[in-house]
mmCIF file of C-alpha atoms in Angstrom:
data_model
loop_
_atom_site.group_PDB
_atom_site.id
_atom_site.type_symbol
_atom_site.label_atom_id
_atom_site.label_comp_id
_atom_site.label_asym_id
_atom_site.label_seq_id
_atom_site.Cartn_x
_atom_site.Cartn_y
_atom_site.Cartn_z
ATOM 1 C CA MET A 264 20.475 -10.100 3.426
ATOM 2 C CA ILE A 265 21.150 -6.689 1.900
ATOM 3 C CA ALA A 266 20.229 -7.942 -1.578
ATOM 4 C CA ALA A 267 17.065 -9.728 -0.414
ATOM 5 C CA THR A 268 15.796 -6.641 1.406
ATOM 6 C CA HIS A 269 17.143 -4.084 -1.094
ATOM 7 C CA SER A 270 19.249 -2.467 1.619
ATOM 8 C CA PHE A 271 16.506 -2.966 4.224
ATOM 9 C CA ARG A 272 13.964 -0.931 2.218
ATOM 10 C CA THR A 273 11.360 -3.610 1.487
ATOM 11 C CA LYS A 274 8.198 -4.222 3.479
ATOM 12 C CA ASN A 275 9.293 -7.729 4.410
ATOM 13 C CA VAL A 276 12.101 -6.528 6.717
ATOM 14 C CA LYS A 277 11.471 -8.015 10.132
ATOM 15 C CA PRO A 278 13.033 -6.950 13.442
ATOM 16 C CA GLN A 279 14.923 -10.268 13.500
ATOM 17 C CA ALA A 280 16.676 -9.341 10.245
ATOM 18 C CA LEU A 281 17.782 -6.002 11.655
ATOM 19 C CA SER A 282 18.979 -7.698 14.834
ATOM 20 C CA LEU A 283 20.945 -10.271 12.846
ATOM 21 C CA ALA A 284 22.446 -7.536 10.643
ATOM 22 C CA SER A 285 23.503 -5.680 13.772
ATOM 23 C CA LYS A 286 25.200 -8.806 15.139
ATOM 24 C CA LEU A 287 26.970 -9.421 11.832
ATOM 25 C CA MET A 288 28.279 -5.859 11.754
ATOM 26 C CA HIS A 289 29.390 -6.180 15.375
ATOM 27 C CA ILE A 290 31.541 -9.208 14.501
ATOM 28 C CA GLY A 291 33.064 -7.508 11.464
ATOM 29 C CA ALA A 292 30.724 -7.632 8.485
ATOM 30 C CA ASP A 293 31.666 -4.756 6.197
ATOM 31 C CA ARG A 294 28.434 -3.159 4.966
ATOM 32 C CA GLU A 295 30.187 -0.768 2.574
ATOM 33 C CA TYR A 296 32.161 -3.608 0.967
ATOM 34 C CA ILE A 297 28.950 -5.606 0.496
ATOM 35 C CA ILE A 298 27.109 -2.600 -0.986
ATOM 36 C CA GLU A 299 30.044 -1.927 -3.314
ATOM 37 C CA ARG A 300 30.049 -5.521 -4.600
ATOM 38 C CA LEU A 301 26.271 -5.745 -4.944
ATOM 39 C CA TYR A 302 25.367 -2.398 -6.449
ATOM 40 C CA ARG A 303 28.399 -0.563 -7.741
ATOM 41 C CA THR A 304 29.933 -3.214 -9.956
ATOM 42 C CA LYS A 305 27.605 -3.097 -12.943
ATOM 43 C CA THR A 306 29.279 -3.405 -16.299
ATOM 44 C CA LEU A 307 28.856 -0.751 -18.952
ATOM 45 C CA ALA A 308 26.870 -3.266 -21.026
ATOM 46 C CA THR A 309 24.468 -3.836 -18.114
ATOM 47 C CA LEU A 310 24.026 -0.093 -17.644
ATOM 48 C CA LYS A 311 23.310 0.366 -21.360
ATOM 49 C CA LEU A 312 20.725 -2.452 -21.285
ATOM 50 C CA TRP A 313 19.219 -0.859 -18.159
ATOM 51 C CA GLY A 314 18.874 2.370 -20.157
ATOM 52 C CA GLN A 315 17.063 0.498 -22.926
ATOM 53 C CA ALA A 316 14.757 -1.131 -20.369
ATOM 54 C CA LEU A 317 13.932 2.294 -18.899
ATOM 55 C CA ASN A 318 13.319 3.669 -22.375
ATOM 56 C CA HIS A 319 10.630 1.019 -22.983
ATOM 57 C CA LEU A 320 9.131 1.168 -19.482
ATOM 58 C CA GLU A 321 5.338 1.099 -19.086
ATOM 59 C CA HIS A 322 3.335 1.491 -15.879
ATOM 60 C CA ARG A 323 -0.163 0.122 -15.372
ATOM 61 C CA GLN A 324 -1.131 1.777 -12.112
ATOM 62 C CA ASP A 325 -4.485 -0.038 -11.978
ATOM 63 C CA LEU A 326 -2.632 -3.378 -11.862
ATOM 64 C CA GLY A 327 0.451 -2.252 -9.970
ATOM 65 C CA LEU A 328 2.388 -3.514 -13.000
ATOM 66 C CA VAL A 329 5.636 -2.124 -14.356
ATOM 67 C CA SER A 330 6.693 -3.728 -17.633
ATOM 68 C CA THR A 331 9.405 -3.354 -20.208
ATOM 69 C CA LEU A 332 10.332 -4.932 -23.521
ATOM 70 C CA LEU A 333 13.830 -5.560 -24.841
ATOM 71 C CA THR A 334 14.513 -6.301 -28.481
ATOM 72 C CA ARG A 335 17.368 -8.269 -29.974
ATOM 73 C CA GLU A 336 18.755 -4.920 -31.166
ATOM 74 C CA ASP A 337 18.751 -3.584 -27.578
ATOM 75 C CA PHE A 338 21.076 -6.452 -26.600
ATOM 76 C CA ILE A 339 23.299 -5.905 -29.625
ATOM 77 C CA ARG A 340 23.562 -2.125 -29.051
ATOM 78 C CA SER A 341 24.336 -2.553 -25.358
ATOM 79 C CA GLY A 342 26.664 -5.534 -25.664
ATOM 80 C CA ALA A 343 24.765 -7.169 -22.790
ATOM 81 C CA SER A 344 23.632 -10.757 -22.388
ATOM 82 C CA GLU A 345 20.540 -12.440 -21.000
ATOM 83 C CA TYR A 346 22.405 -12.857 -17.686
ATOM 84 C CA ASP A 347 22.136 -9.100 -17.163
ATOM 85 C CA LEU A 348 18.321 -9.286 -17.057
ATOM 86 C CA TYR A 349 18.068 -10.296 -13.408
ATOM 87 C CA ASP A 350 20.016 -7.193 -12.378
ATOM 88 C CA ILE A 351 17.473 -5.144 -14.322
ATOM 89 C CA ILE A 352 14.541 -6.844 -12.576
ATOM 90 C CA ASP A 353 16.150 -6.138 -9.190
ATOM 91 C CA GLU A 354 16.735 -2.488 -10.118
ATOM 92 C CA LEU A 355 13.142 -2.077 -11.322
ATOM 93 C CA ILE A 356 11.860 -3.453 -8.022
ATOM 94 C CA ALA A 357 14.194 -1.317 -5.945
ATOM 95 C CA ASN A 358 13.312 1.832 -7.880
ATOM 96 C CA SER A 359 9.570 1.290 -8.416
ATOM 97 C CA PRO A 360 8.062 1.174 -4.934
ATOM 98 C CA GLU A 361 4.527 1.375 -6.337
ATOM 99 C CA ALA A 362 5.077 -1.762 -8.431
ATOM 100 C CA LYS A 363 3.475 -4.935 -7.183
ATOM 101 C CA MET A 364 4.574 -6.820 -10.298
ATOM 102 C CA ILE A 365 7.464 -6.460 -12.728
ATOM 103 C CA LEU A 366 7.204 -7.964 -16.210
ATOM 104 C CA LEU A 367 10.269 -8.117 -18.428
ATOM 105 C CA LEU A 368 9.913 -9.524 -21.950
ATOM 106 C CA HIS A 369 12.734 -9.946 -24.435
ATOM 107 C CA GLU A 370 13.427 -11.417 -27.806
ATOM 108 C CA SER A 371 15.825 -14.321 -27.910
ATOM 109 C CA ILE A 372 19.362 -13.311 -28.782
ATOM 110 C CA LYS A 373 20.379 -16.827 -29.853
ATOM 111 C CA GLU A 374 20.907 -17.256 -33.595
ATOM 112 C CA ASN A 375 19.041 -20.576 -33.685
ATOM 113 C CA ASP A 376 16.103 -19.317 -31.601
ATOM 114 C CA GLN A 377 14.903 -16.196 -33.397
ATOM 115 C CA GLU A 378 11.178 -16.905 -32.978
ATOM 116 C CA SER A 379 11.085 -17.065 -29.152
ATOM 117 C CA ILE A 380 10.019 -14.434 -26.641
ATOM 118 C CA TYR A 381 11.280 -14.951 -23.097
ATOM 119 C CA GLY A 382 9.581 -13.500 -20.054
ATOM 120 C CA ILE A 383 10.169 -12.950 -16.371
ATOM 121 C CA LEU A 384 7.347 -11.987 -14.023
ATOM 122 C CA GLN A 385 8.321 -11.021 -10.504
ATOM 123 C CA THR A 386 5.674 -10.266 -7.901
ATOM 124 C CA GLN A 387 5.542 -8.805 -4.435
ATOM 125 C CA ASN A 388 3.638 -10.265 -1.488
ATOM 126 C CA GLY A 389 0.007 -11.037 -2.174
ATOM 127 C CA PHE A 390 0.519 -12.019 -5.814
ATOM 128 C CA ASN A 391 1.555 -15.339 -7.291
ATOM 129 C CA ALA A 392 3.734 -15.084 -10.415
ATOM 130 C CA LYS A 393 3.520 -18.775 -11.296
ATOM 131 C CA GLU A 394 -0.256 -18.769 -10.903
ATOM 132 C CA PHE A 395 -0.648 -15.748 -13.223
ATOM 133 C CA LEU A 396 1.340 -17.674 -15.848
ATOM 134 C CA SER A 397 -0.044 -21.161 -15.240
ATOM 135 C CA HIS A 398 -1.479 -21.335 -18.772
ATOM 136 C CA LEU A 399 2.116 -21.064 -20.092
ATOM 137 C CA ASN A 400 3.616 -23.866 -17.974
ATOM 138 C CA ALA A 401 5.912 -21.282 -16.405
ATOM 139 C CA ALA A 402 8.869 -22.344 -14.295
ATOM 140 C CA GLY A 403 9.542 -20.761 -10.925
ATOM 141 C CA ASP A 404 7.534 -19.992 -7.832
ATOM 142 C CA LYS A 405 5.037 -17.485 -6.489
ATOM 143 C CA ARG A 406 7.655 -14.725 -6.337
ATOM 144 C CA GLN A 407 9.248 -15.157 -9.770
ATOM 145 C CA ALA A 408 8.283 -17.161 -12.840
ATOM 146 C CA THR A 409 9.846 -17.482 -16.274
ATOM 147 C CA PHE A 410 8.337 -18.595 -19.562
ATOM 148 C CA VAL A 411 8.926 -18.854 -23.299
ATOM 149 C CA ILE A 412 6.413 -18.171 -26.080
ATOM 150 C CA LYS A 413 7.203 -18.992 -29.687
ATOM 151 C CA ASN A 414 6.005 -17.450 -32.948
ATOM 152 C CA LYS A 415 4.591 -14.220 -31.504
ATOM 153 C CA THR A 416 5.897 -10.658 -31.364
ATOM 154 C CA LEU A 417 6.929 -8.839 -28.194
ATOM 155 C CA LYS A 418 3.771 -6.715 -28.327
ATOM 156 C CA GLN A 419 1.534 -9.764 -28.826
ATOM 157 C CA VAL A 420 3.079 -11.515 -25.832
ATOM 158 C CA GLU A 421 2.844 -8.350 -23.738
ATOM 159 C CA SER A 422 -0.872 -7.997 -24.550
ATOM 160 C CA GLU A 423 -1.496 -11.670 -23.757
ATOM 161 C CA ILE A 424 0.276 -11.547 -20.390
ATOM 162 C CA ILE A 425 -1.349 -8.270 -19.343
ATOM 163 C CA ALA A 426 -4.779 -9.655 -20.291
ATOM 164 C CA GLU A 427 -4.101 -12.722 -18.133
ATOM 165 C CA ILE A 428 -2.994 -10.537 -15.215
ATOM 166 C CA GLU A 429 -6.116 -8.370 -15.611
ATOM 167 C CA LYS A 430 -8.308 -11.479 -15.628
ATOM 168 C CA ASN A 431 -6.707 -12.923 -12.479
ATOM 169 C CA HIS A 432 -5.977 -9.662 -10.623
ATOM 170 C CA ASP A 433 -7.676 -9.265 -7.242
#
């Protein structure tokens, strides 16, 4: 519940959620322990990759889009893996209240898959991630969709996705 609502800071927090949280705390749920395990247990590699993601951060205010690109070298320098990406998406959402969409693109770090660009698009209420990426046969749902594009650069994929979002926005 804390993770889904980003510590009860998102717009989708309903009175029922607060009531349930209150009941859970009354019967012994340890909020501080949960917060510690969710947010204060990031590895150094994850924090380094987070720094790289922030370094490449772009904001398109007209679209409500926050995007970032991660290169193969960013993963190598940080020592992080692709599993760390979802923590980064969550942090971008929690720390970018003006963002309606988060786009994270990264080069494949697998030796046998050097020509692939992987993407994650996460959207807030009112936007459909899978619909924005329907031309790519994206996997996922309206809140979060993932995709792979081969034989293009990070910048080419970024331009393509942003153009598609612009075309389908509003």
